[in-house]
Short mmCIF file of C-alpha atoms in Angstrom, two decimals:
data_model
loop_
_atom_site.label_atom_id
_atom_site.label_comp_id
_atom_site.label_asym_id
_atom_site.label_seq_id
_atom_site.Cartn_x
_atom_site.Cartn_y
_atom_site.Cartn_z
CA MET O 1 179.77 -7.69 -14.02
CA THR O 2 183.06 -6.38 -14.36
CA ALA O 3 184.74 -7.58 -11.15
CA THR O 4 188.06 -9.60 -11.61
CA VAL O 5 189.63 -12.33 -9.72
CA ASP O 6 193.03 -9.64 -9.38
CA ASN O 7 190.08 -7.87 -7.39
CA PHE O 8 188.70 -10.28 -4.62
CA SER O 9 188.01 -7.42 -1.71
CA SER O 10 184.63 -6.12 -3.41
CA ALA O 11 182.37 -9.49 -3.33
CA LEU O 12 179.38 -10.31 -5.47
CA GLU O 13 177.02 -8.14 -5.76
CA LEU O 14 174.26 -10.19 -5.87
CA GLU O 15 170.77 -10.64 -4.28
CA HIS O 16 170.84 -13.56 -1.68
CA VAL O 17 168.79 -16.43 -3.29
CA GLU O 18 167.00 -18.29 -1.26
CA SER O 19 167.99 -21.27 -2.64
CA HIS O 20 166.61 -25.42 -0.96
CA LEU O 21 170.60 -26.01 -3.06
CA HIS O 22 173.36 -24.47 -0.40
CA PRO O 23 173.03 -22.54 3.05
CA GLU O 24 174.66 -19.24 3.14
CA PRO O 25 178.43 -18.79 2.93
CA SER O 26 180.40 -17.75 5.62
CA TYR O 27 183.28 -17.63 7.68
CA ASP O 28 182.15 -17.60 10.87
CA VAL O 29 181.72 -21.29 12.41
CA GLU O 30 178.93 -20.10 14.16
CA ALA O 31 176.87 -19.15 11.27
CA HIS O 32 177.27 -23.09 10.51
CA PRO O 33 175.56 -25.04 13.64
CA LYS O 34 176.88 -28.38 14.70
CA PRO O 35 174.71 -30.77 12.03
CA THR O 36 171.87 -33.90 13.31
CA GLY O 37 172.00 -35.37 10.35
CA LEU O 38 168.70 -34.55 9.64
CA GLU O 39 170.02 -30.91 7.22
CA GLU O 40 169.58 -31.58 3.45
CA ILE O 41 173.26 -31.34 3.02
CA TRP O 42 174.33 -33.45 5.77
CA ARG O 43 171.41 -36.25 4.81
CA PHE O 44 173.62 -38.59 3.60
CA THR O 45 176.81 -38.45 5.47
CA PRO O 46 177.63 -40.62 8.76
CA LEU O 47 178.28 -37.57 11.03
CA LYS O 48 179.74 -40.48 13.88
CA ARG O 49 182.74 -41.75 11.35
CA LEU O 50 183.94 -37.95 10.86
CA ARG O 51 185.71 -39.04 14.06
CA GLY O 52 184.99 -35.31 16.11
CA LEU O 53 186.46 -33.39 12.94
CA LEU O 54 182.33 -31.40 13.68
CA ASP O 55 183.44 -30.60 17.40
CA GLY O 56 186.34 -28.26 16.24
CA PRO O 57 189.05 -28.99 18.10
CA VAL O 58 192.11 -26.61 17.88
CA SER O 59 195.06 -28.80 16.27
CA GLU O 60 198.86 -27.51 16.00
CA ALA O 61 199.26 -30.39 13.43
CA LYS O 62 200.38 -30.66 9.80
CA LEU O 63 200.26 -32.66 7.40
CA LYS O 64 203.82 -33.56 5.47
CA LEU O 65 204.56 -31.90 2.85
CA ALA O 66 206.50 -32.19 -0.77
CA GLU O 67 206.29 -30.18 -3.05
CA GLU O 68 207.91 -29.17 -6.73
CA LEU O 69 207.16 -25.70 -8.13
CA PRO O 70 208.41 -24.84 -11.71
CA GLU O 71 209.40 -21.84 -12.58
CA GLY O 72 206.41 -18.79 -12.91
CA ALA O 73 205.28 -20.77 -9.51
CA SER O 74 205.82 -19.82 -5.42
CA LEU O 75 204.69 -21.43 -2.55
CA SER O 76 204.17 -19.18 0.91
CA THR O 77 203.04 -19.19 3.93
CA ILE O 78 200.04 -16.62 5.21
CA SER O 79 197.47 -15.30 7.67
CA ARG O 80 194.68 -16.64 8.59
CA GLU O 81 193.17 -13.22 7.77
CA GLU O 82 195.58 -12.84 4.25
CA ALA O 83 193.78 -15.51 3.27
CA LYS O 84 190.59 -14.22 3.47
CA ALA O 85 190.93 -10.70 2.38
CA LEU O 86 191.71 -12.45 -1.25
CA GLY O 87 188.52 -13.72 -1.85
CA GLY O 88 186.53 -16.29 -3.04
CA ILE O 89 184.07 -18.17 -1.85
CA ALA O 90 183.29 -18.38 1.63
CA PRO O 91 182.26 -21.84 4.04
CA LEU O 92 179.10 -23.02 2.88
CA ASP O 93 179.52 -25.31 5.42
CA ARG O 94 180.63 -26.33 9.60
CA LEU O 95 183.92 -28.61 8.69
CA ALA O 96 184.75 -25.84 5.73
CA ALA O 97 184.78 -23.23 8.54
CA LEU O 98 186.46 -24.51 11.15
CA ALA O 99 189.61 -25.68 8.15
CA VAL O 100 190.20 -21.99 7.78
CA GLU O 101 189.24 -20.99 11.62
CA ASN O 102 191.42 -23.67 13.29
CA ALA O 103 194.76 -24.10 10.68
CA PRO O 104 197.38 -23.27 12.20
CA ASP O 105 198.13 -20.75 8.87
CA ALA O 106 197.24 -20.65 5.10
CA MET O 107 199.48 -21.49 1.99
CA LEU O 108 199.39 -19.57 -0.95
CA LEU O 109 200.48 -21.15 -3.85
CA ASN O 110 200.69 -18.04 -6.64
CA ILE O 111 201.00 -18.41 -10.61
CA ASP O 112 201.86 -16.27 -13.20
CA GLY O 113 202.73 -17.04 -16.77
CA GLU O 114 202.18 -20.33 -18.38
CA LEU O 115 203.56 -23.47 -16.36
CA ASP O 116 206.08 -25.30 -18.38
CA ALA O 117 205.62 -28.19 -15.70
CA PRO O 118 202.64 -29.23 -13.64
CA VAL O 119 202.95 -28.00 -9.82
CA ARG O 120 202.96 -30.95 -7.56
CA LEU O 121 201.61 -30.87 -3.80
CA ASN O 122 201.85 -34.19 -1.97
CA TRP O 123 200.66 -34.34 1.64
CA SER O 124 200.83 -37.33 3.42
CA GLY O 125 199.67 -38.07 7.07
CA GLU O 126 201.29 -40.82 9.74
CA ALA O 127 198.37 -40.88 12.45
CA ALA O 128 194.86 -41.40 11.93
CA ASP O 129 193.78 -40.67 15.97
CA GLN O 130 195.57 -37.13 14.41
CA ILE O 131 192.90 -34.37 13.94
CA VAL O 132 194.66 -32.10 11.14
CA TRP O 133 193.06 -29.05 9.58
CA GLY O 134 194.65 -27.12 6.16
CA HIS O 135 193.75 -24.40 4.39
CA THR O 136 195.29 -23.33 0.96
CA VAL O 137 194.88 -20.81 -1.93
CA VAL O 138 195.75 -21.28 -5.37
CA LYS O 139 195.86 -17.69 -7.03
CA LEU O 140 196.88 -17.19 -11.22
CA ALA O 141 197.25 -14.08 -12.97
CA PRO O 142 194.74 -12.97 -15.72
CA PHE O 143 196.06 -15.07 -19.11
CA ALA O 144 198.21 -17.59 -17.05
CA LYS O 145 197.93 -21.51 -17.65
CA ALA O 146 199.08 -24.11 -14.90
CA THR O 147 198.43 -27.50 -14.01
CA VAL O 148 198.35 -27.97 -10.13
CA LEU O 149 198.14 -31.68 -8.60
CA LEU O 150 197.64 -32.13 -5.01
CA ASP O 151 198.32 -35.80 -3.57
CA HIS O 152 197.31 -37.39 -0.60
CA ILE O 153 198.22 -39.62 0.66
CA GLY O 154 198.52 -41.77 4.26
CA SER O 155 196.56 -42.21 7.61
CA ALA O 156 194.86 -38.92 8.95
CA THR O 157 191.60 -37.19 10.25
CA TYR O 158 191.98 -33.98 8.14
CA GLY O 159 189.26 -30.96 7.31
CA SER O 160 190.57 -28.77 4.58
CA THR O 161 189.52 -26.05 2.78
CA VAL O 162 190.95 -25.02 -0.88
CA THR O 163 190.37 -21.46 -2.43
CA TYR O 164 191.12 -21.42 -6.44
CA LEU O 165 190.88 -17.67 -7.39
CA VAL O 166 191.24 -17.81 -11.16
CA GLY O 167 192.25 -14.16 -12.87
CA ASP O 168 190.66 -12.91 -16.47
CA GLY O 169 191.63 -14.66 -19.60
CA ALA O 170 193.67 -17.65 -17.11
CA GLN O 171 193.36 -21.88 -17.82
CA LEU O 172 194.28 -23.72 -14.99
CA THR O 173 193.74 -27.29 -14.68
CA VAL O 174 193.61 -28.87 -11.37
CA ILE O 175 193.77 -32.62 -10.40
CA SER O 176 193.60 -33.54 -6.37
CA LEU O 177 193.57 -36.88 -5.66
CA ALA O 178 193.01 -38.67 -2.24
CA ASP O 179 194.28 -41.83 -2.29
CA TRP O 180 194.10 -42.23 1.70
CA GLU O 181 195.03 -45.29 3.61
CA ASP O 182 191.75 -47.54 4.70
CA ASP O 183 191.92 -45.70 8.26
CA ALA O 184 191.63 -41.81 6.87
CA VAL O 185 188.86 -39.57 6.74
CA HIS O 186 188.90 -35.89 4.65
CA ALA O 187 186.70 -33.53 4.41
CA VAL O 188 187.25 -31.00 2.24
CA GLN O 189 185.71 -27.86 1.17
CA ASN O 190 187.35 -26.58 -2.85
CA GLY O 191 186.05 -23.04 -4.18
CA VAL O 192 186.99 -22.44 -7.70
CA SER O 193 185.80 -18.87 -8.48
CA VAL O 194 186.27 -18.33 -12.40
CA GLY O 195 187.35 -14.92 -13.98
CA ARG O 196 186.27 -13.36 -16.99
CA ASP O 197 186.12 -15.62 -20.33
CA ALA O 198 188.86 -18.11 -18.29
CA GLN O 199 189.01 -22.24 -18.21
CA VAL O 200 188.43 -24.18 -15.97
CA ARG O 201 189.32 -28.51 -15.74
CA PHE O 202 189.08 -29.88 -12.20
CA PHE O 203 189.89 -33.19 -11.86
CA GLU O 204 188.79 -35.08 -8.73
CA PHE O 205 190.05 -38.68 -8.24
CA THR O 206 188.73 -40.37 -4.88
CA LEU O 207 190.42 -44.02 -3.99
CA GLY O 208 191.34 -44.53 -0.75
CA GLY O 209 189.92 -43.29 3.01
CA ASP O 210 187.30 -44.73 4.95
CA LEU O 211 185.08 -41.75 4.76
CA VAL O 212 185.92 -38.56 2.30
CA ARG O 213 183.46 -35.88 2.04
CA SER O 214 184.56 -33.72 -0.88
CA SER O 215 182.29 -30.46 -1.23
CA THR O 216 183.59 -27.99 -4.71
CA ASN O 217 181.88 -25.09 -4.98
CA VAL O 218 182.09 -23.02 -8.61
CA ASP O 219 180.98 -19.07 -9.09
CA TYR O 220 181.77 -16.83 -11.98
CA ARG O 221 183.26 -13.43 -11.47
CA GLY O 222 183.35 -12.34 -15.35
CA THR O 223 181.07 -13.47 -18.53
CA GLY O 224 182.67 -16.25 -21.09
CA GLY O 225 184.07 -18.61 -17.52
CA SER O 226 184.31 -22.10 -18.14
CA ALA O 227 183.95 -24.59 -16.03
CA GLU O 228 184.03 -28.63 -16.30
CA LEU O 229 184.38 -30.83 -13.09
CA PHE O 230 185.68 -34.51 -13.90
CA GLY O 231 185.33 -37.30 -11.26
CA VAL O 232 186.63 -40.83 -10.67
CA TYR O 233 185.57 -42.57 -7.24
CA PHE O 234 185.94 -46.65 -6.38
CA ALA O 235 184.36 -47.74 -2.71
CA ASP O 236 185.05 -50.84 -1.51
CA ALA O 237 184.06 -52.39 1.53
CA GLY O 238 182.72 -50.78 4.56
CA GLN O 239 183.77 -47.27 2.40
CA HIS O 240 181.51 -43.69 2.11
CA LEU O 241 182.76 -41.80 -0.74
CA GLU O 242 180.95 -38.73 -0.41
CA HIS O 243 181.11 -36.16 -3.75
CA ARG O 244 178.98 -32.29 -3.98
CA GLN O 245 178.91 -30.40 -6.44
CA PHE O 246 177.65 -26.86 -6.47
CA VAL O 247 177.85 -24.78 -9.68
CA ASP O 248 176.44 -21.08 -8.90
CA HIS O 249 176.21 -19.48 -12.69
CA THR O 250 176.60 -15.91 -11.50
CA ALA O 251 177.39 -14.13 -14.50
CA PRO O 252 175.81 -14.56 -18.25
CA LYS O 253 177.30 -16.64 -20.63
CA THR O 254 178.84 -18.32 -18.70
CA ARG O 255 179.24 -22.84 -19.14
CA SER O 256 179.43 -25.26 -16.81
CA ASN O 257 180.03 -29.25 -17.21
CA VAL O 258 180.22 -32.02 -14.59
CA VAL O 259 181.18 -35.40 -14.73
CA TYR O 260 181.34 -38.13 -12.36
CA LYS O 261 181.40 -41.53 -12.45
CA GLY O 262 182.06 -43.91 -9.62
CA ALA O 263 182.02 -47.55 -9.45
CA LEU O 264 181.21 -49.67 -5.98
CA GLN O 265 182.12 -53.25 -4.27
CA GLY O 266 181.57 -54.65 -1.17
CA GLN O 267 179.42 -55.40 2.17
CA ASP O 268 178.43 -51.64 2.74
CA ALA O 269 180.49 -49.67 0.60
CA HIS O 270 178.82 -46.44 -0.26
CA THR O 271 178.91 -43.61 -2.63
CA VAL O 272 177.16 -40.31 -2.78
CA TRP O 273 177.19 -37.99 -5.51
CA ILE O 274 175.18 -34.63 -5.32
CA GLY O 275 174.96 -32.46 -8.35
CA ASN O 276 173.42 -29.29 -7.56
CA VAL O 277 173.52 -26.20 -10.37
CA LEU O 278 171.95 -22.74 -9.84
CA ILE O 279 170.90 -20.46 -12.80
CA ARG O 280 170.52 -17.24 -11.54
CA LYS O 281 168.53 -14.32 -13.11
CA VAL O 282 171.84 -12.33 -13.97
CA ALA O 283 172.81 -15.26 -16.22
CA GLU O 284 171.46 -15.14 -19.23
CA GLY O 285 172.92 -17.38 -22.26
CA ILE O 286 174.83 -19.61 -20.38
CA GLU O 287 174.71 -23.48 -21.29
CA THR O 288 175.45 -26.45 -17.91
CA PHE O 289 175.04 -30.00 -18.12
CA GLU O 290 175.61 -32.69 -15.33
CA GLN O 291 175.93 -36.24 -15.26
CA ASN O 292 176.87 -39.06 -13.06
CA ASP O 293 177.07 -43.30 -13.83
CA ASN O 294 177.50 -45.62 -11.05
CA LEU O 295 178.40 -49.05 -11.61
CA VAL O 296 177.59 -51.36 -8.98
CA LEU O 297 179.94 -54.90 -9.41
CA THR O 298 178.85 -56.99 -6.17
CA ASP O 299 175.51 -57.18 -4.03
CA GLY O 300 175.53 -55.06 -0.31
CA ALA O 301 177.00 -51.79 -2.36
CA LYS O 302 175.03 -48.62 -2.37
CA ALA O 303 174.43 -45.76 -5.06
CA ASP O 304 173.00 -41.94 -3.68
CA SER O 305 172.79 -40.30 -6.86
CA VAL O 306 170.78 -36.84 -6.67
CA PRO O 307 171.00 -34.15 -9.37
CA ASN O 308 169.31 -30.37 -9.06
CA LEU O 309 168.82 -27.94 -11.52
CA GLU O 310 167.47 -24.83 -10.07
CA ILE O 311 166.72 -21.68 -13.42
CA GLU O 312 165.33 -18.38 -12.38
CA THR O 313 165.92 -16.62 -16.09
CA GLY O 314 164.18 -18.10 -19.49
CA GLU O 315 166.86 -17.09 -21.40
CA ILE O 316 169.87 -19.91 -21.37
CA ALA O 317 171.24 -21.73 -24.22
CA GLY O 318 170.67 -25.28 -22.39
CA ALA O 319 170.56 -26.71 -19.26
CA GLY O 320 170.10 -30.75 -18.39
CA HIS O 321 171.46 -33.86 -16.14
CA ALA O 322 171.39 -37.46 -15.98
CA SER O 323 171.83 -39.84 -13.58
CA THR O 324 172.31 -43.99 -14.32
CA THR O 325 173.32 -46.53 -11.60
CA GLY O 326 172.96 -50.08 -12.49
CA ARG O 327 175.21 -53.25 -12.99
CA PHE O 328 176.88 -54.93 -15.40
CA ASP O 329 175.91 -54.28 -19.39
CA ASP O 330 175.38 -57.99 -20.41
CA GLU O 331 175.08 -57.14 -24.04
CA HIS O 332 179.03 -54.94 -23.80
CA LEU O 333 179.85 -58.72 -21.75
CA PHE O 334 178.55 -60.87 -24.71
CA TYR O 335 180.79 -58.62 -27.42
CA LEU O 336 183.70 -58.95 -25.67
CA GLN O 337 182.95 -63.40 -25.23
CA SER O 338 181.83 -63.52 -28.46
CA ARG O 339 185.27 -62.19 -29.25
CA GLY O 340 186.51 -65.24 -27.20
CA ILE O 341 187.47 -62.78 -24.20
CA GLU O 342 187.13 -64.65 -21.18
CA GLU O 343 185.09 -63.27 -19.12
CA THR O 344 186.89 -62.21 -15.55
CA GLU O 345 189.12 -60.39 -18.12
CA ALA O 346 185.64 -58.97 -20.06
CA ARG O 347 184.79 -57.38 -17.02
CA ARG O 348 188.46 -55.70 -16.37
CA LEU O 349 187.78 -53.87 -20.10
CA VAL O 350 184.35 -52.79 -18.80
CA VAL O 351 185.53 -50.96 -15.77
CA HIS O 352 188.88 -49.76 -17.36
CA GLY O 353 186.50 -48.49 -20.43
CA PHE O 354 184.03 -46.89 -17.88
CA PHE O 355 186.29 -44.96 -16.78
CA ASN O 356 189.36 -44.33 -19.09
CA ASP O 357 187.19 -41.50 -20.56
CA ILE O 358 187.66 -38.73 -18.04
CA ILE O 359 191.23 -40.62 -16.94
CA ARG O 360 192.48 -39.95 -20.71
CA ARG O 361 191.63 -36.53 -20.12
CA ILE O 362 194.15 -35.50 -17.80
CA GLY O 363 197.42 -35.31 -19.77
CA VAL O 364 199.98 -35.65 -17.49
CA ALA O 365 201.39 -39.36 -18.58
CA ASP O 366 202.51 -40.76 -15.06
CA LEU O 367 199.47 -40.06 -12.95
CA GLN O 368 196.99 -41.51 -15.69
CA GLU O 369 199.49 -44.67 -15.58
CA ARG O 370 198.24 -44.75 -11.65
CA LEU O 371 195.10 -44.44 -11.82
CA THR O 372 194.85 -46.83 -14.62
CA SER O 373 196.88 -49.37 -11.91
CA ALA O 374 194.58 -48.30 -8.60
CA ILE O 375 191.78 -49.77 -10.64
CA GLU O 376 193.15 -52.31 -11.29
CA ASP O 377 194.31 -53.11 -7.79
CA GLU O 378 190.90 -52.62 -6.88
CA LEU O 379 189.37 -55.21 -10.00
CA ALA O 380 192.14 -57.91 -8.86
CA THR O 381 189.97 -59.59 -6.15
CA VAL O 382 186.42 -58.89 -6.49
CA VAL O 383 186.17 -59.28 -10.36
CA GLY O 384 188.20 -63.32 -9.61
CA ARG O 385 185.28 -63.75 -6.93
CA LEU O 386 182.77 -62.72 -9.68
CA GLU O 387 184.24 -65.55 -11.62
CA SER O 388 183.57 -68.17 -9.56
#
């Protein structure tokens, strides 16, 4: 496959694969019927709590945006048709198609060269009863290198699509943070197209919101591409946090690694992780692994974890998956307490250690401190109750 990310006008010439992992991608909203909740990709999502997003009402509302753009990065407004013409992964569900169709316009973040500081796009919402649609395209030139932070705070009912076009030999680190107020609803499709020999690290941190449904999809536009997807989520009472990944190995000698970790506490806290990997016939010599670990801190919380792997060629370097869900490790607690650490503090240390392996990889100091502090805030009340 010789197509580069700079020429997205020509789609991947791959035969259609009848797979239960995902529907056929399309920008046409009508190609994605309104779900009943029985469909495979919707069966875990409480549809009524999407607060009307599936009905697709047109809205001119926008989130407030604050931006920090280092030299080499530019942000502009483009039309819906211009955004679609850039290419990338088309919508795989109704919410993603509606976001493209209903967003008042699209934003294009262009990156060329090696940035000396992260790009920071900070979106904030002011009202949970206001429906907002968003469409963003992030485009890296060949051999560019950048870190991009997408930060979401405040209150909103927000449907969005974010497309990443990563040029040949480029290196991209994405940090997507959902730190919403407790009344927010956010549904997002992240589509990541990886160029030849390009490297992508995608971090996703979900801490706030009433309901968050995030779908992250990856394909490869040349050999040698690498994608690492990391996630941290922490659900409190009543929260529904759902993360879905679909890694489509569409080129030979590509690599993917998925690691998501979640904690749950409180009555009716619910997390969902769906990890899908498809290895096509053309994708010989690939390597992939996906892992999801969940730590249940109290009674009344529920974690669903479903890894899926479809392989259409026997010529692969390696493929596997793993999933765990459990409570505190008694041996870890005993080890810490035997060294004089009080039980409440021991429990905090276990949870921080559970997440730290991912947080430390970010490489942005102030954000690492913010996430560590946010997890401590989540723990403070319930871990204290566990002691008593």
